[in-house]
Amino acid sequence: MTLLDIHQAEIETILARYASKRSAVLPLLYLAQDTYGYLTDEAIREVATILDLPPTDVFEVVGFYTLFYNRPVGTWVLQVCDDVPCCFCGAEELIAALKHSLGINEEETTPDGMFTLQRVKCLAACDRAPVLQANLDYVYDVTPDRVDTLLNNLRERAAEARKRGVSGRFAEDYEFTRDGRLVQIERFSPYRPREFAGEASPPPVTPPPAVAPEADSGIDRPETRKASPL
Amino acid sequence: MGLTEHIVMRELDIPDISDFAVYRRHGGWEAYRYALTEKTPADIVQMVKDSGLRGRGGAGFPTGVKWGFLPKGVYPRYLLCNCDESEPGTFNNHQIIDKNPHQLIEGVALSAYAIEANVAYIYMRGEFAAAARTLERAIAQAYEAGFLGKNILGTGFDLDIYVHRGAGAYICGEETALMESLEGKIGQPRLKPPFPAVAGLYGKPTIINNVETLANVPRIVEKGVAWYRSHGTEKSPGTKCFSLSGHVNRPGNYELPFGVPLRELIESPEYGGGMKGGRPVKIIIPGGASAPWLTADHLDIPLDYESLAAAGSMLGSGGVIVLNDTVSAPYVAYKMDEFFKHESCGKCTPCREGTHWLVRTLHRMVEEGHATAADIDTLHSIYRQMAGNCFCLLGESAVMPIKSALQLFPHEFEALVKRSSSRNGHQIPLIVRH
């Protein structure tokens, strides 16, 4: 089965978005990566064939972007942000705890093929540090004492992760609650069909005044971060 | 001065606002419907010009003026929304999208109408995978409601909006690198001119705006120029979503009118809630990693483009990192430049080599404890060779952390040298390239 056989409809949808076929290289590489687990040389050539590109051009793209893996990676790729300000908010401690629990170093994969650990640059969630992404699912507020809870949860969800792949095409976000439970952040309420079918223009409603974030005791994280208005 | 009104983060507290019907019930998509049925594209461009809206991505360039650069009568045109947010300290875009995607989509649609583009791409960094899904659902809802697609609201206007995910490269936030990436190439910047407005995506006229910029547009159209200009300052109208992080009690995104003093953002119980443990402020990086540093002496500066520029820094992306007296300035510079080294695309030598040698030198001084007096001269020499010589702003940005650290805290570098010479003599080990 080739990539085109497995995902024909999706590939056609993707190609239709762009004036040039080459533009589809990133989405198709994501697709190939999730289909084969990582980007083998054959997979990269397959993408090149679909897009009528010289394989070199696609190899170059794979080498340039950090979210493409041209070597086998674990079922879960754990990416910890270690930039300023995360490095002052527990990122180094988190990396140390992960290395200890997993028995591996950065850029290594556990012998059972379950976890790959990476340091990455800014994940744009500085207010929820220490933060990591597991297969591009955000996990917020991962203090070192929560590492084992996180790893156990990820092990339980390994089958699901293998099905979804490492490219985040079905990503969800998670956070730790104050009492240390790992919960999925509700993405949005169930989709409801639109309610004003045929209604030309419902009158604009004045939005209620913005609620100021609750005053805070000023105690250290993570409780205080909860009060962030987002 | 307190917050008068939210413009961008206005409806984040409404449950299910990410759903089309809820957003619509709260007056959403109304500005777009009004514009399409009662205003010409030129009217909208004029409105945005008059509003004084400035690009929120970092440069602060007037949005309406940028739109005005499009050559007349040349089609197709493209609108690109830049959501490649990934500069340390900046984290508002994906949260705006995740919580209120329709506001952005309405802004994109409205702006596409204004510049007469029939295709718009929202370029999201690859890591925002979940937010991209939120956005895609919202776009599908807008299609279903007839607000996107062919012959929208019977006006003859066609518009398609697509989400395009990058794959992990900060440089793709540079507008020409973004276009290269969208064309399926590696994200290296292009030479300017030609500017994107003349020859951008696929060589066609292209406008690139930041998420927060476009999220402002529906409100400007809905409430009018005078209302918009009643927020903020004369030269920086409107509000800004400041991303506050570091050693503050309440890190988070706070939308404030331009002109609020830095101190209020950090200390007000409504916003930052003061410094953790009451420790003193040491370093303030007011506009994302590429902004020159400020210190506690600058707490009373109003947060707007002009005031920060006058203080020798910049408002940039509005990512305010506040660090206390426990941090080492050389270490902060090292971590910041490590970011730029990692994200350097490798196209031009000053940036590729400069960031590499900055980090290599700083790593030895800071992490390995082997510093010599000559290292300080070397650091000065490296950033001077980079400044003004890089192909794009990434390399120029990498100069800022080290330059700021050397200027503001020279004694800390000297202390590193002293500590090192008292311990190790002049022995400098070989550094393994990593």
Short mmCIF file of C-alpha atoms in Angstrom, two decimals, chain B:
data_model
loop_
_atom_site.label_atom_id
_atom_site.label_comp_id
_atom_site.label_asym_id
_atom_site.label_seq_id
_atom_site.Cartn_x
_atom_site.Cartn_y
_atom_site.Cartn_z
CA MET B 1 -5.02 53.76 34.70
CA GLY B 2 -7.01 50.59 34.46
CA LEU B 3 -8.29 48.57 31.62
CA THR B 4 -11.13 50.25 29.84
CA GLU B 5 -12.22 47.62 27.38
CA HIS B 6 -10.94 44.49 25.76
CA ILE B 7 -10.66 44.54 22.00
CA VAL B 8 -8.85 41.36 21.13
CA MET B 9 -9.41 39.22 24.20
CA ARG B 10 -12.93 40.50 24.52
CA GLU B 11 -15.01 37.37 24.61
CA LEU B 12 -12.66 34.79 25.99
CA ASP B 13 -14.73 34.37 29.11
CA ILE B 14 -17.92 33.52 27.23
CA PRO B 15 -18.52 29.77 27.32
CA ASP B 16 -18.31 28.07 23.91
CA ILE B 17 -17.30 31.27 22.12
CA SER B 18 -15.25 29.06 19.81
CA ASP B 19 -18.53 27.83 18.38
CA PHE B 20 -19.91 29.71 15.40
CA ALA B 21 -23.43 30.13 16.75
CA VAL B 22 -22.27 31.51 20.09
CA TYR B 23 -19.85 33.92 18.48
CA ARG B 24 -22.58 35.05 16.10
CA ARG B 25 -25.03 35.58 18.95
CA HIS B 26 -22.51 37.90 20.55
CA GLY B 27 -22.37 40.08 17.48
CA GLY B 28 -19.62 38.16 15.76
CA TRP B 29 -19.34 38.09 11.94
CA GLU B 30 -21.56 41.16 11.92
CA ALA B 31 -18.77 43.53 10.94
CA TYR B 32 -17.91 41.23 8.06
CA ARG B 33 -21.51 41.03 6.87
CA TYR B 34 -21.80 44.81 7.12
CA ALA B 35 -18.58 45.37 5.21
CA LEU B 36 -19.49 42.99 2.41
CA THR B 37 -22.99 44.30 1.93
CA GLU B 38 -22.53 48.02 2.56
CA LYS B 39 -18.89 48.98 2.17
CA THR B 40 -16.36 48.78 -0.64
CA PRO B 41 -12.93 47.26 -0.09
CA ALA B 42 -11.42 50.74 -0.37
CA ASP B 43 -13.68 51.94 2.48
CA ILE B 44 -12.32 49.23 4.76
CA VAL B 45 -8.71 50.00 3.84
CA GLN B 46 -9.35 53.66 4.60
CA MET B 47 -10.96 52.77 7.94
CA VAL B 48 -8.00 50.66 8.98
CA LYS B 49 -5.62 53.39 7.83
CA ASP B 50 -7.53 56.00 9.83
CA SER B 51 -7.67 53.79 12.90
CA GLY B 52 -3.89 53.89 13.16
CA LEU B 53 -3.77 50.12 13.71
CA ARG B 54 -0.15 49.02 13.87
CA GLY B 55 1.18 45.54 13.20
CA ARG B 56 1.35 43.59 16.44
CA GLY B 57 3.90 41.03 15.30
CA GLY B 58 6.87 43.11 16.32
CA ALA B 59 7.62 45.85 13.82
CA GLY B 60 4.60 48.01 14.62
CA PHE B 61 4.19 49.10 11.01
CA PRO B 62 0.83 50.78 10.24
CA THR B 63 -1.41 48.07 8.80
CA GLY B 64 -3.46 50.33 6.53
CA VAL B 65 -0.30 51.77 5.00
CA LYS B 66 1.01 48.27 4.35
CA TRP B 67 -2.24 47.40 2.56
CA GLY B 68 -1.87 50.54 0.50
CA PHE B 69 1.39 49.22 -1.03
CA LEU B 70 -0.49 46.72 -3.18
CA PRO B 71 -0.10 47.59 -6.85
CA LYS B 72 -3.40 48.61 -8.40
CA GLY B 73 -5.18 46.17 -10.66
CA VAL B 74 -2.80 43.22 -10.13
CA TYR B 75 -4.55 39.96 -9.24
CA PRO B 76 -4.66 37.40 -7.73
CA ARG B 77 -3.61 38.71 -4.37
CA TYR B 78 -3.00 36.70 -1.25
CA LEU B 79 -3.53 37.39 2.43
CA LEU B 80 -1.29 35.52 4.84
CA CYS B 81 -1.90 35.45 8.56
CA ASN B 82 1.32 34.98 10.48
CA CYS B 83 0.82 32.66 13.44
CA ASP B 84 4.37 31.35 13.61
CA GLU B 85 4.60 32.63 17.15
CA SER B 86 7.63 31.15 18.86
CA GLU B 87 9.83 33.81 20.34
CA PRO B 88 10.64 33.16 24.01
CA GLY B 89 8.25 35.19 26.13
CA THR B 90 5.55 35.54 23.48
CA PHE B 91 2.50 33.36 23.85
CA ASN B 92 -0.72 35.18 23.02
CA ASN B 93 -1.50 34.14 19.44
CA HIS B 94 -2.30 30.49 19.93
CA GLN B 95 -4.35 31.30 22.98
CA ILE B 96 -6.39 33.86 21.06
CA ILE B 97 -6.97 31.23 18.38
CA ASP B 98 -7.66 28.41 20.76
CA LYS B 99 -10.27 30.32 22.72
CA ASN B 100 -11.87 32.54 20.13
CA PRO B 101 -10.99 31.29 16.64
CA HIS B 102 -13.90 33.02 14.91
CA GLN B 103 -12.61 36.42 15.84
CA LEU B 104 -9.41 35.72 13.93
CA ILE B 105 -11.22 34.14 11.00
CA GLU B 106 -13.58 37.11 10.77
CA GLY B 107 -10.54 39.41 10.85
CA VAL B 108 -8.85 37.41 8.12
CA ALA B 109 -12.00 37.36 6.00
CA LEU B 110 -12.63 41.05 6.46
CA SER B 111 -9.04 41.94 5.63
CA ALA B 112 -9.06 39.65 2.59
CA TYR B 113 -12.15 41.51 1.39
CA ALA B 114 -10.41 44.83 1.97
CA ILE B 115 -7.33 43.92 -0.04
CA GLU B 116 -9.40 42.00 -2.63
CA ALA B 117 -7.79 38.63 -2.02
CA ASN B 118 -9.75 35.47 -2.73
CA VAL B 119 -7.42 33.10 -0.93
CA ALA B 120 -5.99 33.50 2.56
CA TYR B 121 -3.62 31.19 4.40
CA ILE B 122 -3.18 31.09 8.13
CA TYR B 123 0.39 29.92 8.67
CA MET B 124 0.60 28.31 12.11
CA ARG B 125 3.76 26.98 13.61
CA GLY B 126 3.80 23.19 13.58
CA GLU B 127 3.68 22.92 17.37
CA PHE B 128 0.24 24.56 17.49
CA ALA B 129 -1.34 21.35 16.34
CA ALA B 130 -4.32 21.45 18.67
CA ALA B 131 -5.03 25.12 17.99
CA ALA B 132 -4.86 24.37 14.25
CA ARG B 133 -7.64 21.83 14.75
CA THR B 134 -9.75 24.39 16.61
CA LEU B 135 -9.23 26.82 13.79
CA GLU B 136 -10.08 24.27 11.12
CA ARG B 137 -13.34 23.42 12.83
CA ALA B 138 -14.23 27.08 13.08
CA ILE B 139 -13.41 27.63 9.41
CA ALA B 140 -15.62 24.69 8.46
CA GLN B 141 -18.46 26.26 10.44
CA ALA B 142 -17.99 29.57 8.66
CA TYR B 143 -18.17 27.80 5.30
CA GLU B 144 -21.31 26.04 6.38
CA ALA B 145 -22.87 29.34 7.38
CA GLY B 146 -22.11 30.77 3.96
CA PHE B 147 -19.56 33.32 5.24
CA LEU B 148 -16.75 31.70 3.29
CA GLY B 149 -16.74 30.04 -0.10
CA LYS B 150 -18.24 31.23 -3.37
CA ASN B 151 -20.50 34.25 -3.84
CA ILE B 152 -20.59 35.07 -0.13
CA LEU B 153 -23.92 36.58 1.01
CA GLY B 154 -24.84 37.05 -2.64
CA THR B 155 -22.24 39.77 -3.10
CA GLY B 156 -20.16 37.94 -5.68
CA PHE B 157 -17.14 37.89 -3.34
CA ASP B 158 -15.32 34.55 -3.16
CA LEU B 159 -12.98 33.63 -0.34
CA ASP B 160 -11.20 30.49 0.76
CA ILE B 161 -9.23 30.34 4.02
CA TYR B 162 -6.78 27.52 4.65
CA VAL B 163 -4.73 26.59 7.67
CA HIS B 164 -1.14 25.71 6.82
CA ARG B 165 0.99 24.18 9.56
CA GLY B 166 4.71 24.80 9.58
CA ALA B 167 7.00 22.17 11.00
CA GLY B 168 9.16 23.74 13.65
CA ALA B 169 11.19 26.72 12.47
CA TYR B 170 11.11 30.12 14.17
CA ILE B 171 12.56 31.76 11.07
CA CYS B 172 9.28 31.12 9.24
CA GLY B 173 7.82 34.00 11.24
CA GLU B 174 9.96 36.28 9.04
CA GLU B 175 7.52 37.24 6.31
CA THR B 176 9.55 36.22 3.28
CA ALA B 177 10.72 32.99 4.93
CA LEU B 178 7.06 32.28 5.69
CA MET B 179 6.26 32.57 2.00
CA GLU B 180 9.16 30.30 1.08
CA SER B 181 7.89 27.75 3.59
CA LEU B 182 4.36 28.04 2.25
CA GLU B 183 5.72 27.39 -1.21
CA GLY B 184 7.17 24.13 0.09
CA LYS B 185 10.78 25.18 0.42
CA ILE B 186 13.06 25.50 3.40
CA GLY B 187 12.30 28.62 5.39
CA GLN B 188 15.05 30.99 4.36
CA PRO B 189 14.27 34.69 3.92
CA ARG B 190 14.22 36.39 0.54
CA LEU B 191 15.99 39.53 -0.45
CA LYS B 192 13.83 42.65 -0.21
CA PRO B 193 12.86 44.46 -2.39
CA PRO B 194 10.68 43.32 -4.01
CA PHE B 195 8.45 43.58 -0.99
CA PRO B 196 5.69 41.01 -0.51
CA ALA B 197 3.01 43.56 -1.39
CA VAL B 198 4.48 43.65 -4.90
CA ALA B 199 5.82 40.11 -5.36
CA GLY B 200 5.01 37.73 -2.55
CA LEU B 201 3.52 34.27 -2.47
CA TYR B 202 3.94 32.62 -5.89
CA GLY B 203 5.25 35.98 -7.06
CA LYS B 204 1.84 37.62 -6.57
CA PRO B 205 0.97 40.67 -4.46
CA THR B 206 0.73 39.46 -0.87
CA ILE B 207 -0.09 40.99 2.48
CA ILE B 208 1.17 39.36 5.67
CA ASN B 209 -0.32 40.33 9.02
CA ASN B 210 0.00 38.99 12.52
CA VAL B 211 -2.85 37.19 14.33
CA GLU B 212 -3.41 39.95 16.86
CA THR B 213 -3.39 42.62 14.15
CA LEU B 214 -6.09 40.87 12.15
CA ALA B 215 -8.14 40.12 15.26
CA ASN B 216 -8.42 43.89 15.76
CA VAL B 217 -9.96 44.54 12.35
CA PRO B 218 -13.57 43.38 13.01
CA ARG B 219 -13.80 45.65 16.02
CA ILE B 220 -12.52 48.66 14.08
CA VAL B 221 -15.16 48.11 11.40
CA GLU B 222 -17.90 47.39 13.92
CA LYS B 223 -17.29 50.28 16.31
CA GLY B 224 -15.63 52.82 14.09
CA VAL B 225 -12.36 54.67 13.95
CA ALA B 226 -13.12 57.23 16.66
CA TRP B 227 -14.01 54.54 19.16
CA TYR B 228 -10.84 52.61 18.35
CA ARG B 229 -8.65 55.66 18.65
CA SER B 230 -10.13 56.42 22.06
CA HIS B 231 -7.99 53.53 23.34
CA GLY B 232 -4.26 53.69 23.79
CA THR B 233 -2.16 56.67 22.79
CA GLU B 234 -2.11 59.06 19.85
CA LYS B 235 0.62 57.21 18.01
CA SER B 236 -0.16 53.74 19.31
CA PRO B 237 -3.95 53.46 19.26
CA GLY B 238 -5.81 50.46 20.59
CA THR B 239 -4.75 47.77 22.98
CA LYS B 240 -2.02 45.18 23.13
CA CYS B 241 -2.08 41.65 24.50
CA PHE B 242 0.98 41.57 26.69
CA SER B 243 2.32 38.14 27.47
CA LEU B 244 3.80 38.42 30.94
CA SER B 245 6.14 35.70 32.15
CA GLY B 246 9.11 35.04 34.39
CA HIS B 247 9.34 35.68 38.11
CA VAL B 248 5.95 37.29 38.56
CA ASN B 249 3.14 35.98 40.67
CA ARG B 250 0.61 35.78 37.90
CA PRO B 251 2.15 35.12 34.49
CA GLY B 252 -0.40 35.27 31.70
CA ASN B 253 -1.81 37.27 28.83
CA TYR B 254 -3.19 40.69 29.71
CA GLU B 255 -4.79 43.05 27.27
CA LEU B 256 -4.03 46.66 28.12
CA PRO B 257 -4.37 49.94 26.27
CA PHE B 258 -1.04 51.19 24.95
CA GLY B 259 0.60 53.60 27.35
CA VAL B 260 0.08 51.75 30.63
CA PRO B 261 3.29 51.87 32.68
CA LEU B 262 5.39 48.73 32.83
CA ARG B 263 5.15 48.87 36.62
CA GLU B 264 1.38 48.50 36.50
CA LEU B 265 1.58 45.40 34.30
CA ILE B 266 4.04 43.79 36.68
CA GLU B 267 2.70 44.94 40.02
CA SER B 268 -1.05 45.43 39.69
CA PRO B 269 -2.98 42.67 41.45
CA GLU B 270 -5.17 42.53 38.34
CA TYR B 271 -2.19 41.62 36.16
CA GLY B 272 1.23 40.40 37.21
CA GLY B 273 0.53 40.64 40.92
CA GLY B 274 4.09 41.65 41.76
CA MET B 275 7.31 39.72 41.93
CA LYS B 276 7.39 36.23 43.35
CA GLY B 277 8.51 36.28 46.94
CA GLY B 278 8.82 40.06 46.74
CA ARG B 279 12.30 39.80 45.21
CA PRO B 280 13.62 42.79 43.26
CA VAL B 281 13.40 43.10 39.49
CA LYS B 282 16.72 42.63 37.73
CA ILE B 283 16.08 42.20 34.01
CA ILE B 284 13.01 43.12 31.99
CA ILE B 285 12.86 41.96 28.40
CA PRO B 286 9.87 43.94 27.17
CA GLY B 287 9.21 42.72 23.65
CA GLY B 288 10.18 39.11 23.23
CA ALA B 289 13.67 37.65 23.07
CA SER B 290 14.87 40.14 20.47
CA ALA B 291 14.20 43.26 22.54
CA PRO B 292 17.11 45.02 24.25
CA TRP B 293 16.89 44.58 28.00
CA LEU B 294 15.61 47.06 30.56
CA THR B 295 16.18 47.13 34.31
CA ALA B 296 14.28 48.17 37.42
CA ASP B 297 15.14 51.79 36.54
CA HIS B 298 12.72 51.59 33.65
CA LEU B 299 9.61 50.47 35.53
CA ASP B 300 7.77 53.72 34.90
CA ILE B 301 8.05 53.62 31.12
CA PRO B 302 4.68 53.63 29.38
CA LEU B 303 4.17 50.53 27.29
CA ASP B 304 3.87 51.91 23.78
CA TYR B 305 6.03 51.82 20.67
CA GLU B 306 7.54 55.29 21.04
CA SER B 307 8.33 55.23 24.75
CA LEU B 308 10.08 51.88 24.62
CA ALA B 309 12.01 52.93 21.54
CA ALA B 310 13.07 56.10 23.35
CA ALA B 311 14.33 53.96 26.24
CA GLY B 312 16.51 52.03 23.79
CA SER B 313 14.35 48.94 23.65
CA MET B 314 11.26 47.95 21.72
CA LEU B 315 7.69 46.86 22.27
CA GLY B 316 8.16 44.08 19.73
CA SER B 317 5.74 41.25 20.18
CA GLY B 318 4.66 42.38 23.64
CA GLY B 319 6.20 39.36 25.34
CA VAL B 320 7.36 40.80 28.66
CA ILE B 321 9.81 38.59 30.55
CA VAL B 322 10.61 39.78 34.06
CA LEU B 323 13.51 38.19 35.89
CA ASN B 324 14.55 38.69 39.50
CA ASP B 325 17.93 39.17 41.16
CA THR B 326 18.64 35.44 41.38
CA VAL B 327 19.44 35.12 37.67
CA SER B 328 22.87 35.58 36.17
CA ALA B 329 22.92 38.02 33.26
CA PRO B 330 25.55 36.03 31.29
CA TYR B 331 23.42 32.91 31.71
CA VAL B 332 20.30 34.68 30.42
CA ALA B 333 22.27 35.95 27.43
CA TYR B 334 23.61 32.43 26.86
CA LYS B 335 20.13 30.85 26.91
CA MET B 336 18.70 33.55 24.66
CA ASP B 337 21.47 33.25 22.11
CA GLU B 338 21.20 29.49 22.23
CA PHE B 339 17.65 30.02 21.01
CA PHE B 340 18.80 32.20 18.12
CA LYS B 341 21.62 29.81 17.25
CA HIS B 342 19.16 26.94 17.12
CA GLU B 343 16.74 28.90 14.96
CA SER B 344 19.28 30.47 12.59
CA CYS B 345 18.42 29.25 9.11
CA GLY B 346 22.04 29.15 7.99
CA LYS B 347 21.59 31.36 4.96
CA CYS B 348 23.93 34.21 5.86
CA THR B 349 27.34 33.95 7.47
CA PRO B 350 27.14 36.67 10.15
CA CYS B 351 24.08 35.01 11.71
CA ARG B 352 25.06 31.38 11.21
CA GLU B 353 28.64 31.80 12.45
CA GLY B 354 27.95 34.66 14.83
CA THR B 355 25.29 32.87 16.85
CA HIS B 356 27.41 29.72 16.84
CA TRP B 357 30.48 31.44 18.25
CA LEU B 358 28.49 33.50 20.73
CA VAL B 359 26.96 30.36 22.16
CA ARG B 360 30.21 28.42 22.07
CA THR B 361 32.04 31.17 23.94
CA LEU B 362 29.22 31.73 26.42
CA HIS B 363 28.82 28.02 27.00
CA ARG B 364 32.43 27.73 28.03
CA MET B 365 32.22 30.80 30.26
CA VAL B 366 28.88 30.09 31.88
CA GLU B 367 28.36 26.34 31.85
CA GLU B 368 31.93 25.10 32.11
CA GLY B 369 33.38 27.84 34.24
CA HIS B 370 36.36 28.61 32.02
CA ALA B 371 36.37 32.32 31.22
CA THR B 372 39.28 34.56 30.32
CA ALA B 373 39.42 38.33 29.99
CA ALA B 374 39.88 37.88 26.26
CA ASP B 375 36.48 36.19 26.06
CA ILE B 376 34.74 39.44 26.91
CA ASP B 377 36.51 41.16 24.02
CA THR B 378 35.62 38.23 21.79
CA LEU B 379 31.93 38.58 22.66
CA HIS B 380 32.01 42.29 21.90
CA SER B 381 33.77 41.60 18.65
CA ILE B 382 31.30 38.91 17.56
CA TYR B 383 28.15 40.93 18.11
CA ARG B 384 29.69 43.98 16.43
CA GLN B 385 30.42 41.90 13.37
CA MET B 386 26.83 40.65 13.34
CA ALA B 387 25.02 43.95 13.95
CA GLY B 388 23.82 45.46 10.70
CA ASN B 389 25.34 42.68 8.62
CA CYS B 390 22.73 39.93 8.82
CA PHE B 391 20.39 39.06 5.99
CA CYS B 392 17.24 39.31 8.11
CA LEU B 393 16.21 40.41 11.57
CA LEU B 394 16.89 37.07 13.24
CA GLY B 395 20.61 37.67 13.28
CA GLU B 396 20.13 41.26 14.34
CA SER B 397 17.92 40.05 17.19
CA ALA B 398 20.59 37.66 18.40
CA VAL B 399 22.83 40.65 19.03
CA MET B 400 20.45 42.15 21.58
CA PRO B 401 20.75 39.70 24.51
CA ILE B 402 24.53 39.64 24.56
CA LYS B 403 24.90 43.35 23.87
CA SER B 404 22.42 44.18 26.64
CA ALA B 405 24.09 41.83 29.11
CA LEU B 406 27.55 43.24 28.42
CA GLN B 407 26.34 46.82 28.64
CA LEU B 408 24.13 46.53 31.70
CA PHE B 409 26.01 43.92 33.72
CA PRO B 410 29.71 44.05 32.69
CA HIS B 411 30.81 43.20 36.24
CA GLU B 412 29.10 39.82 36.03
CA PHE B 413 31.24 38.84 33.07
CA GLU B 414 34.32 40.09 34.90
CA ALA B 415 33.30 38.05 37.91
CA LEU B 416 33.11 34.94 35.72
CA VAL B 417 36.67 35.62 34.58
CA LYS B 418 37.89 36.19 38.11
CA ARG B 419 36.26 33.10 39.49
CA SER B 420 37.58 31.01 36.64
CA SER B 421 41.19 32.25 36.87
CA SER B 422 41.31 31.76 40.62
CA ARG B 423 40.19 28.19 40.17
CA ASN B 424 41.71 26.91 36.96
CA GLY B 425 44.55 29.10 35.99
CA HIS B 426 44.51 29.57 32.24
CA GLN B 427 43.58 26.08 31.34
CA ILE B 428 40.88 26.10 28.70
CA PRO B 429 39.57 22.72 27.65
CA LEU B 430 38.62 21.87 24.13
CA ILE B 431 34.93 22.28 23.51
CA VAL B 432 33.21 19.44 21.76
CA ARG B 433 31.01 20.77 19.01
CA HIS B 434 27.39 19.99 19.71
#
